Short mmCIF file of C-alpha atoms and ligand atoms in Angstrom, two decimals:
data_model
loop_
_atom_site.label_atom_id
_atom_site.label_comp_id
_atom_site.label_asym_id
_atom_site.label_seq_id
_atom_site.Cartn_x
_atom_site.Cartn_y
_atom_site.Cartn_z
CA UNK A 388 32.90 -26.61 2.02
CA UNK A 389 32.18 -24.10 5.01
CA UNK A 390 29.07 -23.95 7.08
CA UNK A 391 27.04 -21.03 6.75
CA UNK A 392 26.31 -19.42 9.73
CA UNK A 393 23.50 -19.40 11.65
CA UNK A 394 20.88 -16.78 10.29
CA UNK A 395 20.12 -13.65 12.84
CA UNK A 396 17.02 -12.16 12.85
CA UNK A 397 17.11 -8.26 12.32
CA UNK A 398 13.78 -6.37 13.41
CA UNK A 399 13.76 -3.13 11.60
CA UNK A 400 10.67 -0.39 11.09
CA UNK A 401 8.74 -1.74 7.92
CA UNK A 402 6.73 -2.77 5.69
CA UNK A 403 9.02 -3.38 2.99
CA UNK A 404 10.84 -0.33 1.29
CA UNK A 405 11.33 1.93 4.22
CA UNK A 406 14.77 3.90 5.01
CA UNK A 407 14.94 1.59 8.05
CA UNK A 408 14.87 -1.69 5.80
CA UNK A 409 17.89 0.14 3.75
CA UNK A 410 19.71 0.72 7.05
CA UNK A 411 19.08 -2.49 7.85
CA UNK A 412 20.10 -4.36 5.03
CA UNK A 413 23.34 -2.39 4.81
CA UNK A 414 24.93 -3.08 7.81
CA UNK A 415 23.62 -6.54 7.42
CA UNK A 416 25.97 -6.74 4.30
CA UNK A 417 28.67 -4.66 5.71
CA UNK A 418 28.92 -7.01 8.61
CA UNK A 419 29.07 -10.13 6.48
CA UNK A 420 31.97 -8.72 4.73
CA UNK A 421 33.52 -8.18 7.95
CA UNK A 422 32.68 -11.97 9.08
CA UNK A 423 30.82 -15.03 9.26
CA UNK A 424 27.14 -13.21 9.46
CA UNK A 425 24.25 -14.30 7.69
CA UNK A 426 21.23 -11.65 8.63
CA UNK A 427 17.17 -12.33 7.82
CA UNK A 428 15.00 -9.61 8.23
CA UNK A 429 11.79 -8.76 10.43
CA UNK A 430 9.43 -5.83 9.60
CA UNK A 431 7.30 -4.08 12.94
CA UNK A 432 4.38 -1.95 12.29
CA UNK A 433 6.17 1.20 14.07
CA UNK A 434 9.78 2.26 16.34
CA UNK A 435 8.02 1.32 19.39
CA UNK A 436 7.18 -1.84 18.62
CA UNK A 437 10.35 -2.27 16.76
CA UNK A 438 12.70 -1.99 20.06
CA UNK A 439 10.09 -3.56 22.31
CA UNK A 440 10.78 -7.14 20.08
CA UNK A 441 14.40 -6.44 20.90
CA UNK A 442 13.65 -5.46 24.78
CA UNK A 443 11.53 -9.25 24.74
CA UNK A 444 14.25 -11.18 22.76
CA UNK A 445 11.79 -11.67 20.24
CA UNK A 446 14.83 -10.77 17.82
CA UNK A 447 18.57 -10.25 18.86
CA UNK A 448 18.80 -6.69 17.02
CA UNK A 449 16.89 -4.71 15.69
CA UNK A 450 17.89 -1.00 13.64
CA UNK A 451 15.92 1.93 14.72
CA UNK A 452 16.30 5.55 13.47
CA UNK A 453 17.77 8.21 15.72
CA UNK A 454 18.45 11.34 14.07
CA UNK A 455 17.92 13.32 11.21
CA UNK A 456 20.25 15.86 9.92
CA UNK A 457 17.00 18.20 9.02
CA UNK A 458 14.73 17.34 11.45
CA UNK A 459 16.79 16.37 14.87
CA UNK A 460 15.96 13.22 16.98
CA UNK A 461 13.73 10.74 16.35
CA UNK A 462 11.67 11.28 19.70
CA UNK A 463 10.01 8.04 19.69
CA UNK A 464 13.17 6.10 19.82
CA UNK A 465 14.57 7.85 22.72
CA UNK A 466 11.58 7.91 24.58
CA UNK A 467 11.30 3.88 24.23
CA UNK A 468 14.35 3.48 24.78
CA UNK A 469 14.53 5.24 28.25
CA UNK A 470 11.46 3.13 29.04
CA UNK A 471 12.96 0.00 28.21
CA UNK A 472 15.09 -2.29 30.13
CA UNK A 473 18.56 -4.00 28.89
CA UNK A 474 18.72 -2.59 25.32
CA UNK A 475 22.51 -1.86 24.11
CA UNK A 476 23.78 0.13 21.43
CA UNK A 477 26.34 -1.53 18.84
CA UNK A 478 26.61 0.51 15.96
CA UNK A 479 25.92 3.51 14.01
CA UNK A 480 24.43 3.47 10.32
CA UNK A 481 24.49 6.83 8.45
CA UNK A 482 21.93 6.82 5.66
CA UNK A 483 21.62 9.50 2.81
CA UNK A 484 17.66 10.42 2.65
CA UNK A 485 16.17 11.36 -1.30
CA UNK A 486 12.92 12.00 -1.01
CA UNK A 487 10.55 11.42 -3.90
CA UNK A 488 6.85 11.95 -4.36
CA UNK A 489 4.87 9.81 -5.74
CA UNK A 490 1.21 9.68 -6.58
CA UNK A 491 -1.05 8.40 -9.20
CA UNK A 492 -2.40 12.13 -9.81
CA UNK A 493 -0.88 13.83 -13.50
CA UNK A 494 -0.06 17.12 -12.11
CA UNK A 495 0.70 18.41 -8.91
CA UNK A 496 -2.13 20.55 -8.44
CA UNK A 497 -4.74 17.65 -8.23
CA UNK A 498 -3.29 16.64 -5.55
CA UNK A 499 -5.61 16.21 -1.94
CA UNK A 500 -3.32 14.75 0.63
CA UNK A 501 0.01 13.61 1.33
CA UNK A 502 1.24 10.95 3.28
CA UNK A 503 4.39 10.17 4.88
CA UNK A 504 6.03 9.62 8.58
CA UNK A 505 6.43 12.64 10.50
CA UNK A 506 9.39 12.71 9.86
CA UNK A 507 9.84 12.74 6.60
CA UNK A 508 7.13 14.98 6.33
CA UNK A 509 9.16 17.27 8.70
CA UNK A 510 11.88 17.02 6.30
CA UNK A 511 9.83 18.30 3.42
CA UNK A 512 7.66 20.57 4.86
CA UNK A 513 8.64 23.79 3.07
CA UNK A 514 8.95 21.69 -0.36
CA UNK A 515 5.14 20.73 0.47
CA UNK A 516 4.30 24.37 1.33
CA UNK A 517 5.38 25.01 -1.70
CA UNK A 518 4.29 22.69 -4.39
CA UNK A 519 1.44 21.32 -2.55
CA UNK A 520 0.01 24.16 -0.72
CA UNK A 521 -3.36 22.90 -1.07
CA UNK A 522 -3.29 19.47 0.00
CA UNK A 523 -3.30 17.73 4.03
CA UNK A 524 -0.26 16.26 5.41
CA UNK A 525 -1.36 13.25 7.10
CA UNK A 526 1.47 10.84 9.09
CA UNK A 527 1.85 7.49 8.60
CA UNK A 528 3.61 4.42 10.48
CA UNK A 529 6.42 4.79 7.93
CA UNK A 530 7.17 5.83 4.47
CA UNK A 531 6.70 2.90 3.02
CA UNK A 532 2.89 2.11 4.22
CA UNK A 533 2.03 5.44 2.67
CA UNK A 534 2.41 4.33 -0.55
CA UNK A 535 -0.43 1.92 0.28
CA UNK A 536 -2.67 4.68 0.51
CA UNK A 537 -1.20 6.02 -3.07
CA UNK A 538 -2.23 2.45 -4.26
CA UNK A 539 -5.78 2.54 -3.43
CA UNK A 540 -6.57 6.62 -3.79
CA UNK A 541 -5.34 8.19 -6.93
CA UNK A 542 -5.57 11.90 -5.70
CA UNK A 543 -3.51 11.51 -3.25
CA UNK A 544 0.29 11.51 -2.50
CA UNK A 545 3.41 10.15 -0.45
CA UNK A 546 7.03 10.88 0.66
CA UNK A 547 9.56 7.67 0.28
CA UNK A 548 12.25 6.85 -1.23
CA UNK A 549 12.63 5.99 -5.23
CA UNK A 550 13.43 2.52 -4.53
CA UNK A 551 10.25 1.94 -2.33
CA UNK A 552 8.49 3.34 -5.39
CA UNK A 553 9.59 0.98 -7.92
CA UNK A 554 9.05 -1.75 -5.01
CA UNK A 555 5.70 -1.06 -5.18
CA UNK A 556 5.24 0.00 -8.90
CA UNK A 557 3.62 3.44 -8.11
CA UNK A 558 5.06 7.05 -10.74
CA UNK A 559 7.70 9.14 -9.32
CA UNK A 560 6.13 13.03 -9.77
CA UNK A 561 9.11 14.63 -8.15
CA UNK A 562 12.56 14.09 -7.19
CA UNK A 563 15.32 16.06 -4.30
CA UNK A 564 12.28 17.36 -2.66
CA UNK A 565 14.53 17.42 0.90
CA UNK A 566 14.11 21.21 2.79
CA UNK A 567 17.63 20.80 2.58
CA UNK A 568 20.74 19.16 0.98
CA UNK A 569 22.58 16.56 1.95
CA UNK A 570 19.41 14.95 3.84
CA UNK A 571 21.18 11.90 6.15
CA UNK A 572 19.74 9.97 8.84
CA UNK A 573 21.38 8.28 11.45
CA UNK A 574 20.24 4.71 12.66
CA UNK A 575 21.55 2.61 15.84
CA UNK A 576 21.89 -1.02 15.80
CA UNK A 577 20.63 -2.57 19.18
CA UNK A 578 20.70 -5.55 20.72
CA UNK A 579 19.71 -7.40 23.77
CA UNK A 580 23.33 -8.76 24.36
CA UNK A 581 25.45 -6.16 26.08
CA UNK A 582 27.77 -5.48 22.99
CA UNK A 583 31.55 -5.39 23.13
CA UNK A 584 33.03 -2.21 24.38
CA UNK A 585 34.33 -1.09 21.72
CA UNK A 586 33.47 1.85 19.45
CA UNK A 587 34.48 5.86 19.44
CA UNK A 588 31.69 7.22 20.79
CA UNK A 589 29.37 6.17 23.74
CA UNK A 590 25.85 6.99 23.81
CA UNK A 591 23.96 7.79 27.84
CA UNK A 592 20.94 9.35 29.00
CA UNK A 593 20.65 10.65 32.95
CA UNK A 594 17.20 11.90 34.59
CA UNK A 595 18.30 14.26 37.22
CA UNK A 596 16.34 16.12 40.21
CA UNK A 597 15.21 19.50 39.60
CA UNK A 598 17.43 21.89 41.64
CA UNK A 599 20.30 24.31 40.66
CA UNK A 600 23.55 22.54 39.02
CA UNK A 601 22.05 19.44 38.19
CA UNK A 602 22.47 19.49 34.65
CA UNK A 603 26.06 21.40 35.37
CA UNK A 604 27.76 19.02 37.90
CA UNK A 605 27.29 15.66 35.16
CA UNK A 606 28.43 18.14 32.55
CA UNK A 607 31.32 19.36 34.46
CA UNK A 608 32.31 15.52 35.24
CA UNK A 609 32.77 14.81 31.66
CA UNK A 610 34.77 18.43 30.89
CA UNK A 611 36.94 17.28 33.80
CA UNK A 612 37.76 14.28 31.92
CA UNK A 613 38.35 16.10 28.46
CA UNK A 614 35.22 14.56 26.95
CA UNK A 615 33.97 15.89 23.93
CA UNK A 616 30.01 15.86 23.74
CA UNK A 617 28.82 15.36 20.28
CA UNK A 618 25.32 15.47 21.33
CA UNK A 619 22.77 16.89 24.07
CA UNK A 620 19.04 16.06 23.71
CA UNK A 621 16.39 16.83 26.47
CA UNK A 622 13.57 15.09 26.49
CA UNK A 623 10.44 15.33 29.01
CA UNK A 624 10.75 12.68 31.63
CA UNK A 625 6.29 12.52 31.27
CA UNK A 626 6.75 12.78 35.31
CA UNK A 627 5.05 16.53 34.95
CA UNK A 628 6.23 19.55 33.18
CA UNK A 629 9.73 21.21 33.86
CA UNK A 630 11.18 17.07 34.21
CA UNK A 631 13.59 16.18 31.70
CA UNK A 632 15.71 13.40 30.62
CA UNK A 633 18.82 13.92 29.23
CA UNK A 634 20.59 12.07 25.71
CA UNK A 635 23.80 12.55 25.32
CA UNK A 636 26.42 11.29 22.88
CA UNK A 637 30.24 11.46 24.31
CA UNK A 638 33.13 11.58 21.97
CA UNK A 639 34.94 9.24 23.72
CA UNK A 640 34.91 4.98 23.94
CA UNK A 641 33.48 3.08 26.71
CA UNK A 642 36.51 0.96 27.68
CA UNK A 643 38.19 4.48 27.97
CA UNK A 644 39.86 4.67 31.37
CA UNK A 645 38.59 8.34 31.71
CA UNK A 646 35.11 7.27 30.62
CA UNK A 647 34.99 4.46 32.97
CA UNK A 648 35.56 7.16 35.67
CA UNK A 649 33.65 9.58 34.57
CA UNK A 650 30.49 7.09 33.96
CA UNK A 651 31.16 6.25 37.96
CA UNK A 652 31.24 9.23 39.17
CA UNK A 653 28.10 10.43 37.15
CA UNK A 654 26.29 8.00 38.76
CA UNK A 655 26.53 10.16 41.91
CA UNK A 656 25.74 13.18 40.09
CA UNK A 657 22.77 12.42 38.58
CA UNK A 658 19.22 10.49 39.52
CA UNK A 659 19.29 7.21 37.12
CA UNK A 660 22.17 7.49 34.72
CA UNK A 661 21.32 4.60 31.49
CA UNK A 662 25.12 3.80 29.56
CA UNK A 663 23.29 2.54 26.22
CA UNK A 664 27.01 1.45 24.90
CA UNK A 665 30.07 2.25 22.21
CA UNK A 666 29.41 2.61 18.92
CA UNK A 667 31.32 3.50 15.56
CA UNK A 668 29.52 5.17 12.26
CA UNK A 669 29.11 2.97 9.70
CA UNK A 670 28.52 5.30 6.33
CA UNK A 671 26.36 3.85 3.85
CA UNK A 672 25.52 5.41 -0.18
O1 PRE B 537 9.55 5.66 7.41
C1 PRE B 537 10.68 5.19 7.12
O2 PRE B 537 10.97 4.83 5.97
C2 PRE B 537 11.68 5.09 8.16
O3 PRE B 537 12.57 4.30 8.06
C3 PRE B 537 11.60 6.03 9.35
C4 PRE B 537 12.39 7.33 9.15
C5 PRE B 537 12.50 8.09 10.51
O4 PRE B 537 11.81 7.79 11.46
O5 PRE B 537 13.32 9.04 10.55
C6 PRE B 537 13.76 7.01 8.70
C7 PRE B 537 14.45 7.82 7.86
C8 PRE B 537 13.87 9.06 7.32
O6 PRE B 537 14.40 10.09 8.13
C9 PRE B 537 12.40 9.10 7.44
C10 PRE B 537 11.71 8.23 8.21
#
């Protein structure tokens, strides 16, 4: 008989039934077909919290969302992530989004208020519009803790998925409510460990000083090295308005002799340059 391994903990967005929980619970499978992994799961009450337990060691690894195909990045992880110290990216989980709405209320029309996270709200927004042009979008934590609010008042209404529906017994009113098709979000899996190197793509973010060139010259590094860019995100540095950070996901591996050299000579270029780690895509259904 073999030993089954040591349990890791996972820290993922919850309560239970979110997209995050899916993500999480997929690539805890996946890697358990891959070897001897044995995951157990930790819900946080929101993203921030969610990479701080990993940024503590509270957990090893925790799966946060990054980027929706409708709605763009997931601002909060990026921001926490270029506030936090020592947090490395391992892998990439590609999840297909359905929306469903679900509320207590018979028709549509009855309906006072919806709930959701931003984002998925974001990703339904025209749908709501629509169909619920009377009623108040109000955000949530996650998808999942809106349905709490479905629970306890029957008027109102909330954006998850059909599986966090059935988890918590509430009617399905509508189905494929998505803005557009093929909704898919992408999650990263990070951990406090500096990962491997390996992976196809490698994920940075640089802060740089406000002057002519400075976004050109780290740019022009990683064209000098034939480095695709997959990615380019800004985000405000909160040091005062104009002051950005920059996200950026290269097409290339970091154990990549040309990515080695251009990481080093970025470091020059720019004011604090953060290498997050390599990643692959792991594609879930
Ligand atoms: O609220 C959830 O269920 C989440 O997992 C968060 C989240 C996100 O932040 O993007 C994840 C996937 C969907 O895009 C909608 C919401």
């Amino acid at each position: 008989m073999t030993d089954s391994p040591h349990p890791i903990t996972i820290g993922y967005l919850g309560p239970a039934g979110t997209y995050a929980e899916a993500a999480t619970t997929g690539y805890a499978q996946w890697r358990s077909s891959q070897e001897a992994f044995l995951g157990e799961f930790r819900p946080y009450p929101s993203i921030a919290k969610t990479l701080e337990a990993a940024a503590s060691g509270e957990v090893p690894l925790v799966v946060v969302p990054v980027e929706n195909s409708i709605q763009g990045s997931v601002t909060t992880t990026l921001d926490t992530l270029w506030q936090l110290e020592g947090l490395h990216v391992q892998q990439a989980v590609l999840l297909p989004i359905a929306h469903v709405l679900v509320t207590q209320a018979p028709t549509l029309k009855t309906i006072t208020t919806v709930y959701s996270h931003p984002q998925a709200l974001a990703q339904c927004q025209r749908w709501i519009e629509t169909h619920l042009p009377n009623a108040k979008p109000l955000p949530t934590n996650s998808t999942a803790e809106a349905l709490t609010n479905v629970q306890e008042q029957p008027q109102t209404a909330a954006i998850s998925s059909e599986r966090a529906a059935q988890l918590y017994d509430l009617p399905v009113l509508a189905r494929d409510i998505s803005d557009c098709p093929d909704n898919c979000t992408r999650f990263w899996v990070i951990a406090r460990e500096p990962a491997h190197l390996t992976g196809s793509h490698t994920a940075i973010a640089f802060s740089t000083i406000n002057r002519p060139g400075s976004l050109l010259q780290p740019l022009a590094t990683l064209a000098e090295r034939d480095i695709n860019l997959c990615r380019i995100e800004s985000r405000p540095s909160k040091r005062g308005l104009g002051d950005y950070v920059f996200f950026l996901d290269l097409e290339a591996g970091q154990q990549e002799a040309r990515t080695q050299a251009a990481l080093a000579e970025l470091r020059d270029r720019v004011e604090t340059l953060k290498v997050f780690g390599s990643y692959d895509a792991l594609k879930l259904t």
